[in-house]
CSV table of C-alpha atoms in Angstrom, one decimal:
chain,number,residue,atom,x,y,z
U,24,MET,CA,20.6,-45.6,-104.0
U,25,PRO,CA,16.8,-45.4,-104.5
U,26,PRO,CA,14.8,-47.8,-102.3
U,27,SER,CA,14.8,-51.3,-103.7
U,28,ASN,CA,11.6,-52.2,-105.3
U,29,GLY,CA,12.2,-55.9,-104.4
U,30,TRP,CA,12.6,-56.9,-108.0
U,31,ILE,CA,14.8,-59.7,-109.2
U,32,ASP,CA,16.6,-59.6,-112.5
U,33,ILE,CA,17.0,-63.1,-113.9
U,34,HIS,CA,19.0,-62.1,-116.9
U,35,GLY,CA,22.4,-60.8,-116.0
U,36,HIS,CA,25.6,-61.6,-117.8
U,37,PHE,CA,29.2,-61.3,-116.5
U,38,THR,CA,32.7,-61.6,-117.8
U,39,PRO,CA,35.5,-63.2,-115.7
U,40,PRO,CA,38.6,-61.1,-115.4
U,41,ILE,CA,40.6,-61.0,-118.7
U,42,SER,CA,43.6,-59.1,-120.0
U,43,ASP,CA,43.4,-55.9,-122.0
U,44,SER,CA,44.8,-57.8,-125.0
U,45,GLU,CA,42.1,-60.5,-124.8
U,46,ARG,CA,39.4,-57.8,-124.4
U,47,GLU,CA,40.8,-56.1,-127.6
U,48,THR,CA,40.8,-59.5,-129.4
U,49,ARG,CA,37.2,-60.1,-128.5
U,50,TRP,CA,36.2,-56.6,-129.6
U,51,HIS,CA,37.7,-57.1,-133.1
U,52,ALA,CA,36.0,-60.5,-133.4
U,53,MET,CA,32.6,-58.9,-132.6
U,54,ARG,CA,33.2,-56.2,-135.2
U,55,ASP,CA,34.2,-58.8,-137.8
U,56,ALA,CA,30.8,-60.5,-137.0
U,57,ALA,CA,29.0,-57.2,-137.8
U,58,PHE,CA,28.5,-56.6,-134.1
U,59,LEU,CA,29.7,-53.0,-134.3
U,60,VAL,CA,30.3,-52.1,-130.6
U,61,PRO,CA,32.2,-48.9,-130.5
U,62,GLU,CA,34.9,-50.0,-128.0
U,63,PRO,CA,36.1,-53.0,-126.1
U,64,PHE,CA,33.5,-54.1,-123.5
U,65,GLN,CA,34.4,-54.0,-119.8
U,66,TRP,CA,32.4,-55.7,-117.1
U,67,SER,CA,32.7,-55.4,-113.3
U,68,PRO,CA,30.6,-56.3,-110.3
U,69,GLU,CA,30.8,-52.8,-109.0
U,70,SER,CA,29.4,-51.2,-112.2
U,71,THR,CA,26.6,-53.8,-112.2
U,72,ILE,CA,25.7,-53.1,-108.6
U,73,GLU,CA,25.7,-49.4,-109.4
U,74,TYR,CA,23.2,-50.0,-112.2
U,75,LEU,CA,21.1,-52.3,-109.9
U,76,ASP,CA,21.0,-49.5,-107.3
U,77,HIS,CA,20.0,-47.0,-110.0
U,78,ALA,CA,17.1,-49.2,-111.1
U,79,GLY,CA,16.2,-50.2,-107.6
U,80,ILE,CA,16.8,-53.9,-108.3
U,81,ALA,CA,17.4,-56.1,-105.3
U,82,MET,CA,19.2,-59.0,-106.9
U,83,GLN,CA,20.5,-60.1,-110.2
U,84,PHE,CA,21.1,-63.7,-111.4
U,85,LEU,CA,24.4,-64.1,-113.2
U,86,SER,CA,25.1,-66.4,-116.2
U,87,ASN,CA,27.9,-66.8,-118.6
U,88,ILE,CA,28.4,-69.8,-120.8
U,89,PRO,CA,31.9,-70.1,-122.4
U,90,LYS,CA,32.4,-72.6,-125.2
U,91,SER,CA,35.1,-74.7,-123.6
U,92,LEU,CA,34.8,-76.9,-120.5
U,93,ASP,CA,37.7,-75.5,-118.6
U,94,ALA,CA,36.6,-71.9,-119.3
U,95,LEU,CA,33.0,-72.8,-118.3
U,96,LYS,CA,34.1,-74.3,-115.0
U,97,SER,CA,36.4,-71.4,-114.2
U,98,SER,CA,33.6,-69.0,-115.0
U,99,ASN,CA,31.2,-70.8,-112.7
U,100,ASP,CA,33.9,-70.6,-110.0
U,101,TYR,CA,34.3,-66.8,-110.5
U,102,ALA,CA,30.5,-66.2,-110.3
U,103,THR,CA,30.4,-68.3,-107.1
U,104,SER,CA,33.0,-65.9,-105.5
U,105,LEU,CA,30.8,-63.0,-106.5
U,106,VAL,CA,27.7,-64.5,-104.8
U,107,LYS,CA,29.7,-65.2,-101.7
U,108,LYS,CA,31.0,-61.6,-101.7
U,109,TYR,CA,27.6,-60.1,-102.5
U,110,PRO,CA,25.1,-62.7,-101.3
U,111,SER,CA,22.0,-60.5,-101.3
U,112,ARG,CA,22.8,-58.8,-104.7
U,113,PHE,CA,23.8,-61.7,-106.9
U,114,GLY,CA,22.5,-65.2,-107.6
U,115,LEU,CA,24.3,-67.9,-109.6
U,116,LEU,CA,22.9,-69.8,-112.7
U,117,ALA,CA,25.7,-72.3,-113.2
U,118,ALA,CA,26.6,-72.8,-116.8
U,119,LEU,CA,26.3,-76.4,-118.2
U,120,PRO,CA,28.4,-77.8,-121.1
U,121,THR,CA,25.5,-79.4,-123.0
U,122,ASP,CA,27.7,-80.8,-125.8
U,123,ASP,CA,29.0,-83.4,-123.3
U,124,PRO,CA,26.3,-85.1,-121.2
U,125,GLU,CA,28.9,-86.8,-118.9
U,126,ALA,CA,30.7,-83.5,-118.2
U,127,CYS,CA,27.3,-81.9,-117.8
U,128,LEU,CA,26.2,-84.3,-115.1
U,129,LYS,CA,29.5,-83.7,-113.2
U,130,GLU,CA,29.0,-80.0,-113.4
U,131,ILE,CA,25.4,-80.3,-112.1
U,132,GLU,CA,26.7,-82.2,-109.1
U,133,ARG,CA,29.6,-79.7,-108.5
U,134,ALA,CA,27.3,-76.7,-108.9
U,135,GLY,CA,24.7,-78.1,-106.6
U,136,SER,CA,27.1,-79.0,-103.8
U,137,ALA,CA,30.4,-77.1,-103.9
U,138,LEU,CA,29.2,-74.0,-105.7
U,139,GLU,CA,25.7,-73.9,-104.1
U,140,ALA,CA,24.3,-72.6,-107.3
U,141,ASP,CA,20.7,-71.3,-107.3
U,142,GLY,CA,19.9,-72.7,-110.8
U,143,PHE,CA,21.5,-73.5,-114.1
U,144,ALA,CA,22.0,-71.8,-117.5
U,145,VAL,CA,22.2,-73.4,-120.9
U,146,THR,CA,22.8,-72.2,-124.4
U,147,ALA,CA,20.2,-73.1,-127.1
U,148,ARG,CA,22.9,-74.4,-129.3
U,149,TYR,CA,26.2,-75.2,-127.5
U,150,ASN,CA,29.1,-76.2,-129.9
U,151,GLU,CA,26.4,-77.2,-132.5
U,152,VAL,CA,24.5,-79.4,-130.0
U,153,TYR,CA,20.9,-78.3,-129.6
U,154,LEU,CA,19.0,-78.8,-126.3
U,155,GLY,CA,16.6,-81.2,-127.9
U,156,ASP,CA,19.4,-83.7,-128.6
U,157,GLU,CA,18.3,-87.1,-127.2
U,158,ARG,CA,21.8,-87.6,-125.7
U,159,LEU,CA,20.9,-85.0,-123.1
U,160,ASP,CA,18.0,-87.0,-121.6
U,161,PRO,CA,20.2,-88.1,-118.6
U,162,VAL,CA,20.9,-84.4,-118.0
U,163,TRP,CA,17.3,-83.4,-118.0
U,164,ALA,CA,16.5,-86.4,-115.8
U,165,GLU,CA,19.0,-85.3,-113.2
U,166,LEU,CA,17.7,-81.7,-113.3
U,167,ASN,CA,14.1,-83.1,-113.0
U,168,THR,CA,15.0,-84.9,-109.8
U,169,ARG,CA,16.3,-81.6,-108.4
U,170,ASN,CA,13.2,-79.6,-109.5
U,171,ALA,CA,15.8,-77.3,-111.0
U,172,ALA,CA,15.4,-73.9,-112.6
U,173,VAL,CA,17.1,-73.7,-116.0
U,174,PHE,CA,17.6,-70.5,-117.9
U,175,ILE,CA,17.7,-71.0,-121.7
U,176,HIS,CA,19.6,-68.3,-123.6
U,177,PRO,CA,20.6,-68.2,-127.3
U,178,ASP,CA,24.1,-67.8,-128.7
U,179,ALA,CA,24.4,-64.0,-129.1
U,180,TYR,CA,27.9,-64.5,-130.7
U,181,ALA,CA,26.8,-66.6,-133.6
U,182,PRO,CA,27.7,-65.5,-137.1
U,183,PRO,CA,25.7,-62.6,-138.5
U,184,SER,CA,22.8,-63.0,-140.9
U,185,MET,CA,22.3,-60.8,-143.9
U,186,GLY,CA,24.9,-58.4,-142.6
U,187,ARG,CA,23.3,-57.9,-139.2
U,188,PRO,CA,24.6,-59.2,-135.8
U,189,SER,CA,23.0,-62.1,-134.2
U,190,PRO,CA,21.8,-60.2,-131.1
U,191,LEU,CA,19.4,-58.1,-133.1
U,192,ILE,CA,16.9,-60.7,-134.3
U,193,GLU,CA,18.6,-64.1,-134.9
U,194,VAL,CA,18.7,-64.8,-131.1
U,195,ALA,CA,14.9,-64.8,-131.2
U,196,PHE,CA,14.7,-67.4,-134.0
U,197,GLU,CA,17.4,-69.7,-132.5
U,198,THR,CA,15.5,-69.7,-129.2
U,199,THR,CA,12.2,-70.5,-131.1
U,200,ARG,CA,13.8,-73.4,-133.1
U,201,THR,CA,15.3,-74.8,-130.0
U,202,VAL,CA,12.3,-74.8,-127.7
U,203,VAL,CA,10.1,-76.2,-130.5
U,204,ASP,CA,12.6,-79.0,-131.0
U,205,MET,CA,12.5,-79.7,-127.2
U,206,LEU,CA,8.7,-79.8,-127.4
U,207,TYR,CA,8.7,-82.4,-130.1
U,208,ALA,CA,11.6,-84.3,-128.5
U,209,GLY,CA,9.2,-84.9,-125.5
U,210,ILE,CA,11.5,-83.1,-123.0
U,211,PHE,CA,8.7,-81.1,-121.4
U,212,ARG,CA,6.6,-84.3,-121.1
U,213,LYS,CA,9.3,-86.5,-119.7
U,214,PHE,CA,10.8,-84.0,-117.3
U,215,PRO,CA,7.9,-81.9,-116.0
U,216,ASN,CA,9.7,-80.8,-112.8
U,217,VAL,CA,12.3,-78.8,-114.6
U,218,ASN,CA,11.3,-75.1,-114.6
U,219,PHE,CA,12.5,-73.6,-117.8
U,220,ILE,CA,13.0,-69.8,-118.1
U,221,VAL,CA,13.4,-68.6,-121.7
U,222,ALA,CA,15.2,-65.4,-122.4
U,223,HIS,CA,13.8,-62.5,-124.4
U,224,CYS,CA,10.2,-63.3,-123.9
U,225,GLY,CA,10.7,-66.6,-125.7
U,226,GLY,CA,11.9,-65.0,-128.9
U,227,ALA,CA,9.4,-65.6,-131.6
U,228,LEU,CA,7.8,-68.6,-129.9
U,229,PRO,CA,4.8,-66.8,-128.3
U,230,VAL,CA,3.9,-65.3,-131.7
U,231,LEU,CA,4.0,-68.8,-133.2
U,232,SER,CA,2.5,-70.6,-130.3
U,233,GLY,CA,-1.1,-70.4,-131.8
U,234,ARG,CA,0.2,-71.7,-135.1
U,235,LEU,CA,1.9,-74.6,-133.3
U,236,GLU,CA,-1.2,-75.4,-131.4
U,237,LEU,CA,-3.4,-75.3,-134.5
U,238,LEU,CA,-1.1,-77.2,-136.8
U,239,GLY,CA,1.6,-78.9,-134.7
U,240,ALA,CA,-0.2,-82.2,-134.1
U,241,GLU,CA,-1.6,-82.5,-137.7
U,242,PRO,CA,-0.6,-85.8,-139.5
U,243,TRP,CA,1.6,-84.1,-142.0
U,244,VAL,CA,4.0,-82.9,-139.2
U,245,PRO,CA,6.7,-85.4,-138.2
U,246,ASN,CA,5.8,-86.2,-134.6
U,247,PRO,CA,7.5,-89.4,-133.4
U,248,ASN,CA,6.6,-88.8,-129.8
U,249,LYS,CA,2.9,-88.1,-130.7
U,250,ILE,CA,2.8,-84.8,-128.9
U,251,THR,CA,-0.8,-83.8,-128.8
U,252,LYS,CA,-2.5,-80.5,-129.4
U,253,GLU,CA,-3.3,-80.2,-125.7
U,254,GLU,CA,0.3,-80.9,-124.8
U,255,ILE,CA,1.5,-78.2,-127.1
U,256,ARG,CA,-0.7,-75.7,-125.3
U,257,THR,CA,-0.1,-76.8,-121.8
U,258,GLN,CA,3.6,-77.4,-122.1
U,259,LEU,CA,4.4,-74.1,-123.7
U,260,GLY,CA,2.2,-72.5,-121.0
U,261,LYS,CA,4.4,-73.9,-118.3
U,262,LEU,CA,7.4,-72.0,-119.5
U,263,PHE,CA,8.6,-68.8,-117.8
U,264,LEU,CA,9.5,-65.9,-120.1
U,265,ASP,CA,11.8,-63.0,-119.2
U,266,THR,CA,11.2,-59.5,-120.4
U,267,ALA,CA,14.7,-58.7,-121.6
U,268,ALA,CA,14.8,-56.3,-124.6
U,269,THR,CA,11.3,-57.1,-125.7
U,270,ALA,CA,8.8,-54.7,-124.1
U,271,PRO,CA,6.2,-53.7,-124.9
U,272,THR,CA,5.6,-55.6,-128.2
U,273,GLY,CA,6.8,-58.9,-126.8
U,274,LEU,CA,4.5,-58.9,-123.8
U,275,ALA,CA,1.2,-59.2,-125.6
U,276,PRO,CA,2.0,-62.5,-127.4
U,277,ALA,CA,3.8,-63.8,-124.3
U,278,LEU,CA,0.6,-63.3,-122.3
U,279,HIS,CA,-1.4,-65.3,-124.9
U,280,MET,CA,1.0,-68.2,-124.2
U,281,VAL,CA,1.7,-68.0,-120.5
U,282,ALA,CA,-0.1,-66.7,-117.4
U,283,PRO,CA,1.0,-63.3,-115.9
U,284,ASP,CA,2.8,-65.1,-113.1
U,285,HIS,CA,5.1,-66.8,-115.6
U,286,ILE,CA,6.4,-63.4,-116.9
U,287,VAL,CA,9.7,-62.6,-115.0
U,288,TYR,CA,11.9,-59.6,-115.2
U,289,GLY,CA,15.1,-59.6,-117.2
U,290,ALA,CA,17.4,-56.7,-118.0
U,291,ASP,CA,20.0,-58.4,-120.2
U,292,CYS,CA,22.6,-56.6,-118.2
U,293,GLY,CA,26.4,-57.1,-118.7
U,294,VAL,CA,26.7,-57.4,-122.4
U,295,PRO,CA,27.7,-55.0,-125.1
U,296,CYS,CA,24.3,-55.0,-126.8
U,297,SER,CA,22.7,-53.4,-123.7
U,298,THR,CA,23.2,-50.0,-122.2
U,299,THR,CA,21.8,-48.3,-119.2
U,300,ASP,CA,19.5,-46.3,-121.5
U,301,THR,CA,18.2,-49.4,-123.3
U,302,MET,CA,17.7,-51.4,-120.1
U,303,GLU,CA,15.9,-48.5,-118.4
U,304,GLU,CA,13.7,-47.9,-121.5
U,305,ASN,CA,12.7,-51.5,-121.5
U,306,ARG,CA,12.1,-51.6,-117.8
U,307,MET,CA,9.8,-48.5,-118.0
U,308,LYS,CA,7.8,-50.1,-120.8
U,309,VAL,CA,7.3,-53.2,-118.7
U,310,LEU,CA,6.1,-51.0,-115.8
U,311,GLY,CA,3.8,-49.1,-118.1
U,312,TYR,CA,2.4,-52.0,-120.1
U,313,GLU,CA,-1.4,-51.5,-120.3
U,314,GLY,CA,-2.2,-55.1,-121.0
U,315,LEU,CA,-1.7,-56.0,-117.3
U,316,GLU,CA,-3.2,-54.5,-114.1
U,317,LYS,CA,-0.8,-52.5,-112.0
U,318,ARG,CA,-0.5,-55.3,-109.4
U,319,GLU,CA,0.4,-57.7,-112.2
U,320,ARG,CA,3.0,-55.4,-113.6
U,321,GLU,CA,4.6,-54.8,-110.2
U,322,ALA,CA,4.7,-58.6,-109.6
U,323,ILE,CA,6.8,-59.2,-112.7
U,324,GLY,CA,9.9,-58.4,-110.8
U,325,ARG,CA,9.1,-60.9,-108.1
U,326,ASN,CA,7.5,-63.8,-110.0
U,327,VAL,CA,10.8,-65.6,-110.4
U,328,LEU,CA,11.3,-65.9,-106.6
U,329,GLN,CA,9.0,-68.9,-106.6
U,330,LEU,CA,11.8,-70.9,-108.3
U,331,PHE,CA,14.7,-69.9,-106.1
U,332,PRO,CA,14.3,-70.6,-102.4
U,333,LYS,CA,18.0,-70.3,-101.6
U,334,ALA,CA,18.0,-66.8,-103.1
U,335,VAL,CA,14.9,-65.9,-101.1
U,336,ALA,CA,16.7,-67.0,-97.9
U,337,ARG,CA,19.7,-64.7,-98.7
U,338,LEU,CA,17.4,-61.8,-99.4
U,339,GLU,CA,15.7,-62.2,-96.1
U,340,LYS,CA,18.8,-62.3,-94.0
């Protein structure tokens, strides 16, 4: 193992144990959705730690968001067991069932107490319910009281578009639509203590942030909450953006939208669309990005620690 560089990977996926037949079924479903992975995907904590050691990563936060409540809770339980087994290598972003506010609130309470989760993970569109849905206001209110860190990830297993799989580019647009909807729904205004981390450098949002600031508060744009031009700029600037599968071209627009200390490292580990080669190529491009000073590039892997005091305590033991 090379010496750890102290970096933290916010963007790590996992798969709870499944049978070979279920793995085969999932593989065929992906291929039917134009997601042409060459073989059934297998995940294990051991292989993940092997990659983290190879890359010199100290800790990875795990997230997985199944689309049924029972599977989601079971997945959170499994991830909890991994954090207990490897407390200095893994953190837990407990998945939330955002199609059901009541179930969501119960899982927040369970995750915060019994599971001792570090933060939370949500899907941009969960069973056709977007994060800007007003029914989720009690959920955001609860997370606001907890000063929670919430990782927003798109649905990578959505149907293909124009014959190409969702993880290629559609994830970026779903992320953008969702965060813009949250902005106009007033979520960032009403719940300022929630620290939102957006996957894949915010998708297309940073590129469009200037357009939103320029035009988003104009009278021809529906704006029932009267979000102002200044709010558009400041609220988008408060988001944290991870680097998963976006360097170097995603970093320049991201840095126009947020400060360097709001760029956090993400590998997008543990999914069939990522390989060791692609993750390492992306990490090297982050480290070599010329738009930041060396100290700022090196800080990317530690910026997220400001949001996760429990994880910091485990690292320091």
